[in-house]
mmCIF file of C-alpha atoms in Angstrom:
data_model
loop_
_atom_site.group_PDB
_atom_site.id
_atom_site.type_symbol
_atom_site.label_atom_id
_atom_site.label_comp_id
_atom_site.label_asym_id
_atom_site.label_seq_id
_atom_site.Cartn_x
_atom_site.Cartn_y
_atom_site.Cartn_z
ATOM 1 C CA MET A 26 9.131 16.400 -15.055
ATOM 2 C CA LYS A 27 7.601 13.194 -15.185
ATOM 3 C CA PHE A 28 5.109 10.962 -13.010
ATOM 4 C CA THR A 29 5.187 6.930 -11.692
ATOM 5 C CA SER A 30 2.299 6.420 -13.695
ATOM 6 C CA ILE A 31 0.150 2.992 -12.998
ATOM 7 C CA SER A 32 0.575 2.513 -16.752
ATOM 8 C CA HIS A 33 4.659 2.115 -15.492
ATOM 9 C CA ILE A 34 3.646 -0.404 -12.484
ATOM 10 C CA GLU A 35 1.825 -2.522 -15.509
ATOM 11 C CA LYS A 36 4.357 -2.845 -18.274
ATOM 12 C CA LEU A 37 7.097 -3.172 -14.607
ATOM 13 C CA LYS A 38 4.558 -6.371 -13.627
ATOM 14 C CA ALA A 39 4.100 -7.411 -17.498
ATOM 15 C CA ALA A 40 8.102 -8.085 -17.681
ATOM 16 C CA GLY A 41 8.084 -9.469 -15.043
ATOM 17 C CA GLU A 42 10.175 -6.518 -12.703
ATOM 18 C CA LYS A 43 9.990 -5.209 -9.576
ATOM 19 C CA PHE A 44 8.201 -1.773 -8.602
ATOM 20 C CA THR A 45 8.694 -0.708 -5.081
ATOM 21 C CA CYS A 46 6.316 1.656 -2.120
ATOM 22 C CA LEU A 47 7.491 3.421 0.673
ATOM 23 C CA THR A 48 4.646 5.613 3.481
ATOM 24 C CA ALA A 49 5.824 9.274 3.499
ATOM 25 C CA TYR A 50 3.849 12.096 5.420
ATOM 26 C CA ASP A 51 5.980 14.538 4.589
ATOM 27 C CA ALA A 52 7.410 16.667 1.369
ATOM 28 C CA THR A 53 11.246 15.876 2.806
ATOM 29 C CA PHE A 54 10.954 11.959 2.853
ATOM 30 C CA ALA A 55 8.509 12.183 -0.577
ATOM 31 C CA SER A 56 11.937 14.455 -1.743
ATOM 32 C CA VAL A 57 14.247 11.885 -0.305
ATOM 33 C CA MET A 58 12.454 8.845 -2.173
ATOM 34 C CA SER A 59 11.811 10.430 -5.356
ATOM 35 C CA GLU A 60 15.514 11.148 -5.270
ATOM 36 C CA VAL A 61 15.498 7.489 -5.201
ATOM 37 C CA GLY A 62 13.668 6.406 -7.884
ATOM 38 C CA ILE A 63 11.214 5.067 -5.581
ATOM 39 C CA ASP A 64 7.652 4.120 -8.100
ATOM 40 C CA THR A 65 5.704 4.759 -5.199
ATOM 41 C CA ILE A 66 4.334 6.419 -1.961
ATOM 42 C CA LEU A 67 2.147 5.300 -0.150
ATOM 43 C CA VAL A 68 0.035 7.684 1.452
ATOM 44 C CA GLY A 69 -1.125 5.342 4.242
ATOM 45 C CA ASP A 70 -3.117 6.602 7.368
ATOM 46 C CA SER A 71 -0.270 4.495 9.285
ATOM 47 C CA LEU A 72 0.264 7.921 10.206
ATOM 48 C CA GLY A 73 -2.316 6.930 12.713
ATOM 49 C CA ASN A 74 0.051 4.803 14.501
ATOM 50 C CA VAL A 75 3.290 6.133 13.466
ATOM 51 C CA ILE A 76 2.339 9.586 13.137
ATOM 52 C CA GLN A 77 -0.224 10.179 16.427
ATOM 53 C CA GLY A 78 0.248 7.196 18.277
ATOM 54 C CA GLN A 79 -2.872 5.569 18.254
ATOM 55 C CA GLN A 80 -3.319 2.345 18.894
ATOM 56 C CA THR A 81 -5.451 1.589 15.320
ATOM 57 C CA THR A 82 -5.187 3.439 11.728
ATOM 58 C CA VAL A 83 -9.061 4.030 12.996
ATOM 59 C CA PRO A 84 -8.811 7.398 13.926
ATOM 60 C CA VAL A 85 -7.890 8.917 11.494
ATOM 61 C CA THR A 86 -9.393 11.509 9.644
ATOM 62 C CA LEU A 87 -10.015 12.581 5.718
ATOM 63 C CA GLU A 88 -9.433 16.172 6.744
ATOM 64 C CA GLN A 89 -5.913 14.570 8.228
ATOM 65 C CA MET A 90 -4.774 12.136 5.303
ATOM 66 C CA GLU A 91 -6.002 16.039 2.902
ATOM 67 C CA TYR A 92 -3.364 17.646 4.788
ATOM 68 C CA HIS A 93 -0.274 14.625 4.780
ATOM 69 C CA ILE A 94 -0.837 14.204 1.032
ATOM 70 C CA GLU A 95 -0.804 17.388 0.588
ATOM 71 C CA CYS A 96 2.423 17.991 1.853
ATOM 72 C CA VAL A 97 3.539 14.940 0.163
ATOM 73 C CA SER A 98 2.532 15.850 -3.239
ATOM 74 C CA ARG A 99 5.078 19.664 -3.477
ATOM 75 C CA GLY A 100 7.812 17.408 -1.628
ATOM 76 C CA ASN A 101 7.106 14.568 -4.655
ATOM 77 C CA LYS A 102 9.576 15.014 -7.976
ATOM 78 C CA ASN A 103 8.153 11.737 -9.723
ATOM 79 C CA CYS A 104 6.054 8.898 -7.522
ATOM 80 C CA LEU A 105 3.362 7.957 -8.505
ATOM 81 C CA ILE A 106 1.409 8.445 -5.103
ATOM 82 C CA ILE A 107 -1.190 6.231 -3.350
ATOM 83 C CA GLY A 108 -4.051 8.074 -0.919
ATOM 84 C CA ASP A 109 -5.429 6.311 1.800
ATOM 85 C CA MET A 110 -9.486 6.816 1.377
ATOM 86 C CA PRO A 111 -9.611 6.404 5.628
ATOM 87 C CA TYR A 112 -11.937 4.625 7.974
ATOM 88 C CA MET A 113 -15.994 4.729 7.092
ATOM 89 C CA THR A 114 -15.906 7.089 4.997
ATOM 90 C CA TYR A 115 -17.025 4.708 1.449
ATOM 91 C CA SER A 116 -18.975 2.973 3.068
ATOM 92 C CA THR A 117 -21.737 3.785 0.231
ATOM 93 C CA PRO A 118 -20.593 4.143 -3.357
ATOM 94 C CA GLU A 119 -21.711 8.197 -2.846
ATOM 95 C CA GLU A 120 -19.867 8.366 0.474
ATOM 96 C CA ALA A 121 -16.896 7.273 -1.490
ATOM 97 C CA TYR A 122 -16.967 9.211 -4.208
ATOM 98 C CA ASP A 123 -17.125 12.395 -2.543
ATOM 99 C CA THR A 124 -13.845 10.803 -0.757
ATOM 100 C CA ALA A 125 -11.587 9.372 -3.141
ATOM 101 C CA ARG A 126 -12.776 13.207 -4.793
ATOM 102 C CA ARG A 127 -10.405 14.877 -1.913
ATOM 103 C CA ILE A 128 -8.076 12.708 -1.766
ATOM 104 C CA MET A 129 -7.253 12.820 -5.613
ATOM 105 C CA GLN A 130 -7.409 16.458 -5.741
ATOM 106 C CA ALA A 131 -5.335 17.333 -2.032
ATOM 107 C CA GLY A 132 -2.475 15.055 -4.563
ATOM 108 C CA ALA A 133 -3.174 11.872 -4.991
ATOM 109 C CA GLN A 134 -3.705 9.574 -8.128
ATOM 110 C CA MET A 135 -4.721 6.625 -6.864
ATOM 111 C CA VAL A 136 -6.924 6.138 -4.081
ATOM 112 C CA LYS A 137 -6.721 2.626 -1.673
ATOM 113 C CA LEU A 138 -9.579 1.319 0.212
ATOM 114 C CA GLU A 139 -9.486 -1.743 1.671
ATOM 115 C CA GLY A 140 -12.503 -4.893 1.789
ATOM 116 C CA GLY A 141 -14.004 -7.922 -0.441
ATOM 117 C CA ALA A 142 -16.348 -8.237 -2.537
ATOM 118 C CA TRP A 143 -18.415 -5.217 -0.757
ATOM 119 C CA LEU A 144 -16.847 -3.458 -2.311
ATOM 120 C CA LEU A 145 -17.616 -3.925 -5.563
ATOM 121 C CA ASP A 146 -20.305 -1.281 -6.679
ATOM 122 C CA THR A 147 -17.845 1.053 -5.672
ATOM 123 C CA ILE A 148 -14.602 0.041 -7.144
ATOM 124 C CA ARG A 149 -16.681 0.097 -10.626
ATOM 125 C CA GLY A 150 -18.561 3.345 -9.942
ATOM 126 C CA LEU A 151 -15.090 5.086 -9.056
ATOM 127 C CA THR A 152 -13.835 3.441 -12.377
ATOM 128 C CA GLU A 153 -16.217 5.054 -14.234
ATOM 129 C CA ARG A 154 -15.307 8.230 -12.877
ATOM 130 C CA GLY A 155 -11.949 8.257 -13.568
ATOM 131 C CA ILE A 156 -10.872 7.083 -10.399
ATOM 132 C CA PRO A 157 -8.154 4.830 -10.318
ATOM 133 C CA VAL A 158 -8.431 2.617 -7.185
ATOM 134 C CA CYS A 159 -5.679 -0.057 -6.186
ATOM 135 C CA THR A 160 -7.511 -2.304 -3.359
ATOM 136 C CA HIS A 161 -6.261 -4.284 -0.041
ATOM 137 C CA LEU A 162 -7.302 -7.893 1.585
ATOM 138 C CA GLY A 163 -5.688 -9.756 4.193
ATOM 139 C CA LEU A 164 -4.594 -8.092 7.119
ATOM 140 C CA THR A 165 -6.962 -4.990 6.689
ATOM 141 C CA PRO A 166 -5.592 -2.756 9.556
ATOM 142 C CA GLN A 167 -9.017 -0.521 9.551
ATOM 143 C CA SER A 168 -10.972 -4.251 10.579
ATOM 144 C CA VAL A 169 -8.083 -5.242 13.052
ATOM 145 C CA ASP A 170 -11.055 -5.025 15.833
ATOM 146 C CA ALA A 171 -13.502 -7.733 13.340
ATOM 147 C CA LEU A 172 -10.550 -9.693 12.679
ATOM 148 C CA GLY A 173 -9.649 -10.203 16.720
ATOM 149 C CA GLY A 174 -5.658 -8.381 16.376
ATOM 150 C CA PHE A 175 -3.159 -8.199 13.876
ATOM 151 C CA LYS A 176 -3.448 -11.866 12.414
ATOM 152 C CA VAL A 177 -1.426 -13.890 9.376
ATOM 153 C CA GLN A 178 -5.078 -14.100 6.415
ATOM 154 C CA GLY A 179 -5.987 -16.792 4.726
ATOM 155 C CA ARG A 180 -4.221 -19.626 6.032
ATOM 156 C CA ASP A 181 -6.856 -22.354 6.080
ATOM 157 C CA ASP A 182 -8.325 -23.100 2.142
ATOM 158 C CA ALA A 183 -11.576 -22.204 2.531
ATOM 159 C CA THR A 184 -10.350 -18.320 4.028
ATOM 160 C CA ALA A 185 -7.864 -18.290 0.882
ATOM 161 C CA GLN A 186 -10.018 -19.667 -1.728
ATOM 162 C CA ALA A 187 -12.618 -16.467 -1.030
ATOM 163 C CA MET A 188 -9.633 -14.223 -0.835
ATOM 164 C CA LEU A 189 -8.048 -16.379 -3.913
ATOM 165 C CA ASP A 190 -12.116 -15.067 -5.193
ATOM 166 C CA ASP A 191 -12.312 -11.800 -4.168
ATOM 167 C CA ALA A 192 -9.142 -10.710 -5.892
ATOM 168 C CA LYS A 193 -10.654 -11.626 -9.410
ATOM 169 C CA SER A 194 -13.138 -9.549 -8.591
ATOM 170 C CA LEU A 195 -11.459 -6.460 -8.174
ATOM 171 C CA GLU A 196 -10.251 -6.734 -10.807
ATOM 172 C CA ALA A 197 -12.546 -7.340 -12.936
ATOM 173 C CA ALA A 198 -14.803 -4.638 -11.451
ATOM 174 C CA GLY A 199 -11.941 -2.086 -12.655
ATOM 175 C CA ALA A 200 -8.875 -1.966 -9.975
ATOM 176 C CA ARG A 201 -5.488 -1.310 -11.203
ATOM 177 C CA MET A 202 -3.625 -2.897 -8.218
ATOM 178 C CA LEU A 203 -3.879 -5.013 -5.201
ATOM 179 C CA VAL A 204 -2.224 -5.281 -2.152
ATOM 180 C CA LEU A 205 -1.576 -8.055 -0.167
ATOM 181 C CA GLU A 206 -0.883 -7.891 3.952
ATOM 182 C CA CYS A 207 0.529 -10.762 5.808
ATOM 183 C CA VAL A 208 -1.230 -13.775 3.169
ATOM 184 C CA PRO A 209 0.760 -16.880 3.197
ATOM 185 C CA SER A 210 4.000 -16.529 0.539
ATOM 186 C CA ASP A 211 1.851 -19.833 -1.401
ATOM 187 C CA LEU A 212 -1.644 -17.900 -1.497
ATOM 188 C CA ALA A 213 0.280 -14.406 -2.693
ATOM 189 C CA LYS A 214 2.536 -16.154 -6.098
ATOM 190 C CA GLN A 215 -1.085 -16.954 -6.119
ATOM 191 C CA ILE A 216 -2.859 -14.595 -6.325
ATOM 192 C CA THR A 217 -0.716 -12.609 -7.947
ATOM 193 C CA GLU A 218 -0.258 -14.733 -10.981
ATOM 194 C CA ALA A 219 -3.680 -15.195 -11.468
ATOM 195 C CA LEU A 220 -4.282 -11.205 -12.388
ATOM 196 C CA SER A 221 -3.183 -9.293 -14.952
ATOM 197 C CA ILE A 222 -2.679 -6.162 -12.100
ATOM 198 C CA PRO A 223 -0.389 -5.400 -10.346
ATOM 199 C CA VAL A 224 -0.225 -7.043 -6.643
ATOM 200 C CA MET A 225 1.679 -5.282 -4.105
ATOM 201 C CA GLY A 226 3.296 -7.153 -1.082
ATOM 202 C CA ILE A 227 3.892 -6.241 2.496
ATOM 203 C CA GLY A 228 4.112 -9.734 4.214
ATOM 204 C CA ALA A 229 3.409 -11.678 2.139
ATOM 205 C CA GLY A 230 6.237 -13.214 0.331
ATOM 206 C CA VAL A 231 8.983 -12.550 -2.569
ATOM 207 C CA ASP A 232 6.918 -13.467 -5.047
ATOM 208 C CA VAL A 233 4.177 -10.426 -5.345
ATOM 209 C CA ASP A 234 5.308 -7.859 -8.813
ATOM 210 C CA GLY A 235 6.253 -5.177 -5.392
ATOM 211 C CA GLN A 236 6.054 -4.362 -2.254
ATOM 212 C CA VAL A 237 5.506 -1.937 0.598
ATOM 213 C CA LEU A 238 6.828 -0.973 3.884
ATOM 214 C CA VAL A 239 6.449 1.304 6.136
ATOM 215 C CA LEU A 240 8.727 4.020 6.374
ATOM 216 C CA HIS A 241 9.679 3.656 10.138
ATOM 217 C CA ASP A 242 9.710 0.617 10.256
ATOM 218 C CA MET A 243 11.346 -0.265 7.964
ATOM 219 C CA LEU A 244 14.788 2.743 9.581
ATOM 220 C CA GLY A 245 13.342 0.973 12.846
ATOM 221 C CA ILE A 246 12.603 3.560 14.673
ATOM 222 C CA SER A 247 8.440 1.826 14.730
ATOM 223 C CA PRO A 248 8.367 0.618 19.085
ATOM 224 C CA PHE A 249 6.656 -2.875 17.841
ATOM 225 C CA GLN A 250 8.376 -4.687 14.404
ATOM 226 C CA ALA A 251 6.822 -7.499 12.669
ATOM 227 C CA LYS A 252 7.453 -9.981 11.674
ATOM 228 C CA PHE A 253 8.366 -9.496 7.156
ATOM 229 C CA VAL A 254 9.973 -5.998 8.509
ATOM 230 C CA ARG A 255 14.114 -5.461 7.649
ATOM 231 C CA ASN A 256 15.582 -2.601 9.392
ATOM 232 C CA PHE A 257 17.239 -0.353 6.293
ATOM 233 C CA MET A 258 18.415 1.836 8.355
ATOM 234 C CA ALA A 259 21.168 -0.553 10.342
ATOM 235 C CA ASP A 260 22.739 -2.514 7.539
ATOM 236 C CA ALA A 261 23.720 1.432 5.609
ATOM 237 C CA LYS A 262 25.297 2.591 9.618
ATOM 238 C CA GLY A 263 22.415 5.284 10.049
ATOM 239 C CA ASP A 264 22.380 6.739 6.635
ATOM 240 C CA ILE A 265 18.387 7.620 6.105
ATOM 241 C CA LYS A 266 18.812 8.652 2.629
ATOM 242 C CA ALA A 267 21.617 5.069 2.164
ATOM 243 C CA ALA A 268 18.210 3.161 3.828
ATOM 244 C CA ILE A 269 15.240 4.667 1.713
ATOM 245 C CA GLN A 270 18.108 3.582 -1.522
ATOM 246 C CA LEU A 271 18.791 0.220 -0.095
ATOM 247 C CA TYR A 272 15.116 -1.359 0.249
ATOM 248 C CA HIS A 273 14.712 0.460 -3.562
ATOM 249 C CA ASP A 274 18.231 -2.253 -4.104
ATOM 250 C CA ASP A 275 16.985 -5.216 -2.722
ATOM 251 C CA VAL A 276 13.391 -5.612 -3.313
ATOM 252 C CA LYS A 277 14.690 -5.365 -6.866
ATOM 253 C CA SER A 278 17.167 -7.250 -7.058
ATOM 254 C CA LYS A 279 14.298 -9.531 -5.054
ATOM 255 C CA THR A 280 17.043 -10.078 -1.850
ATOM 256 C CA PHE A 281 13.948 -8.733 0.121
ATOM 257 C CA PRO A 282 11.805 -10.163 1.813
ATOM 258 C CA ALA A 283 14.324 -13.178 2.285
ATOM 259 C CA ALA A 284 11.928 -15.725 3.513
ATOM 260 C CA GLU A 285 12.227 -15.202 7.135
ATOM 261 C CA HIS A 286 10.248 -11.986 6.106
ATOM 262 C CA SER A 287 7.465 -14.112 5.309
ATOM 263 C CA PHE A 288 4.442 -16.220 5.975
ATOM 264 C CA ASP A 289 4.337 -19.842 5.330
#
């Protein structure tokens, strides 16, 4: 059994090829994604929204993340598993080390955490300890209350420059991947071209290196459909596996996201 590695994702970026990611929270969907050939699975704290019915990701606990990562790990055959570090479980480097240990021991091959320059010491420490780190800029759901809601980030020159500076600093600290969420396409392209690490977008246009969507969103069963989401289930005439295959194929061919799924 051969698992996708972060090195493989880095090679895809270097070759100008796109990579795919979807969220999963159980063994069954992880198995289907493996069969289709999805490159990476994000076990996201978005489970708070789509599994638990919470308004935000804030209530999700570390124990819940461990449980769902374990479930996904059992069903996974070849995808790189990224595990979210939940709200306030990495507020200090020492706390982050323990959280990362638990996320990795549950079955993840990479941890994801949200934030910019304040995380630099944490990322250096995790990297020194052999933990691959994915960072997350733009709309960071764990900070949605501080951001004033679910809004596009980086639309003015000052915040755009700050995001670019943060991205460069996070890479220099040792981050191996970056997620950009709800970011204008031009800014996402600029950041992607400025970094050597893979950049994965959700609502960040087509010029990033890879795409991620929440599973329930792309299947069209979430109560709210954001601008950056496409209902692949409808396109696949109700066939779940075919919908996931279509998403994978359309990301690889740069058909998705289209202009209507992106922000100016």
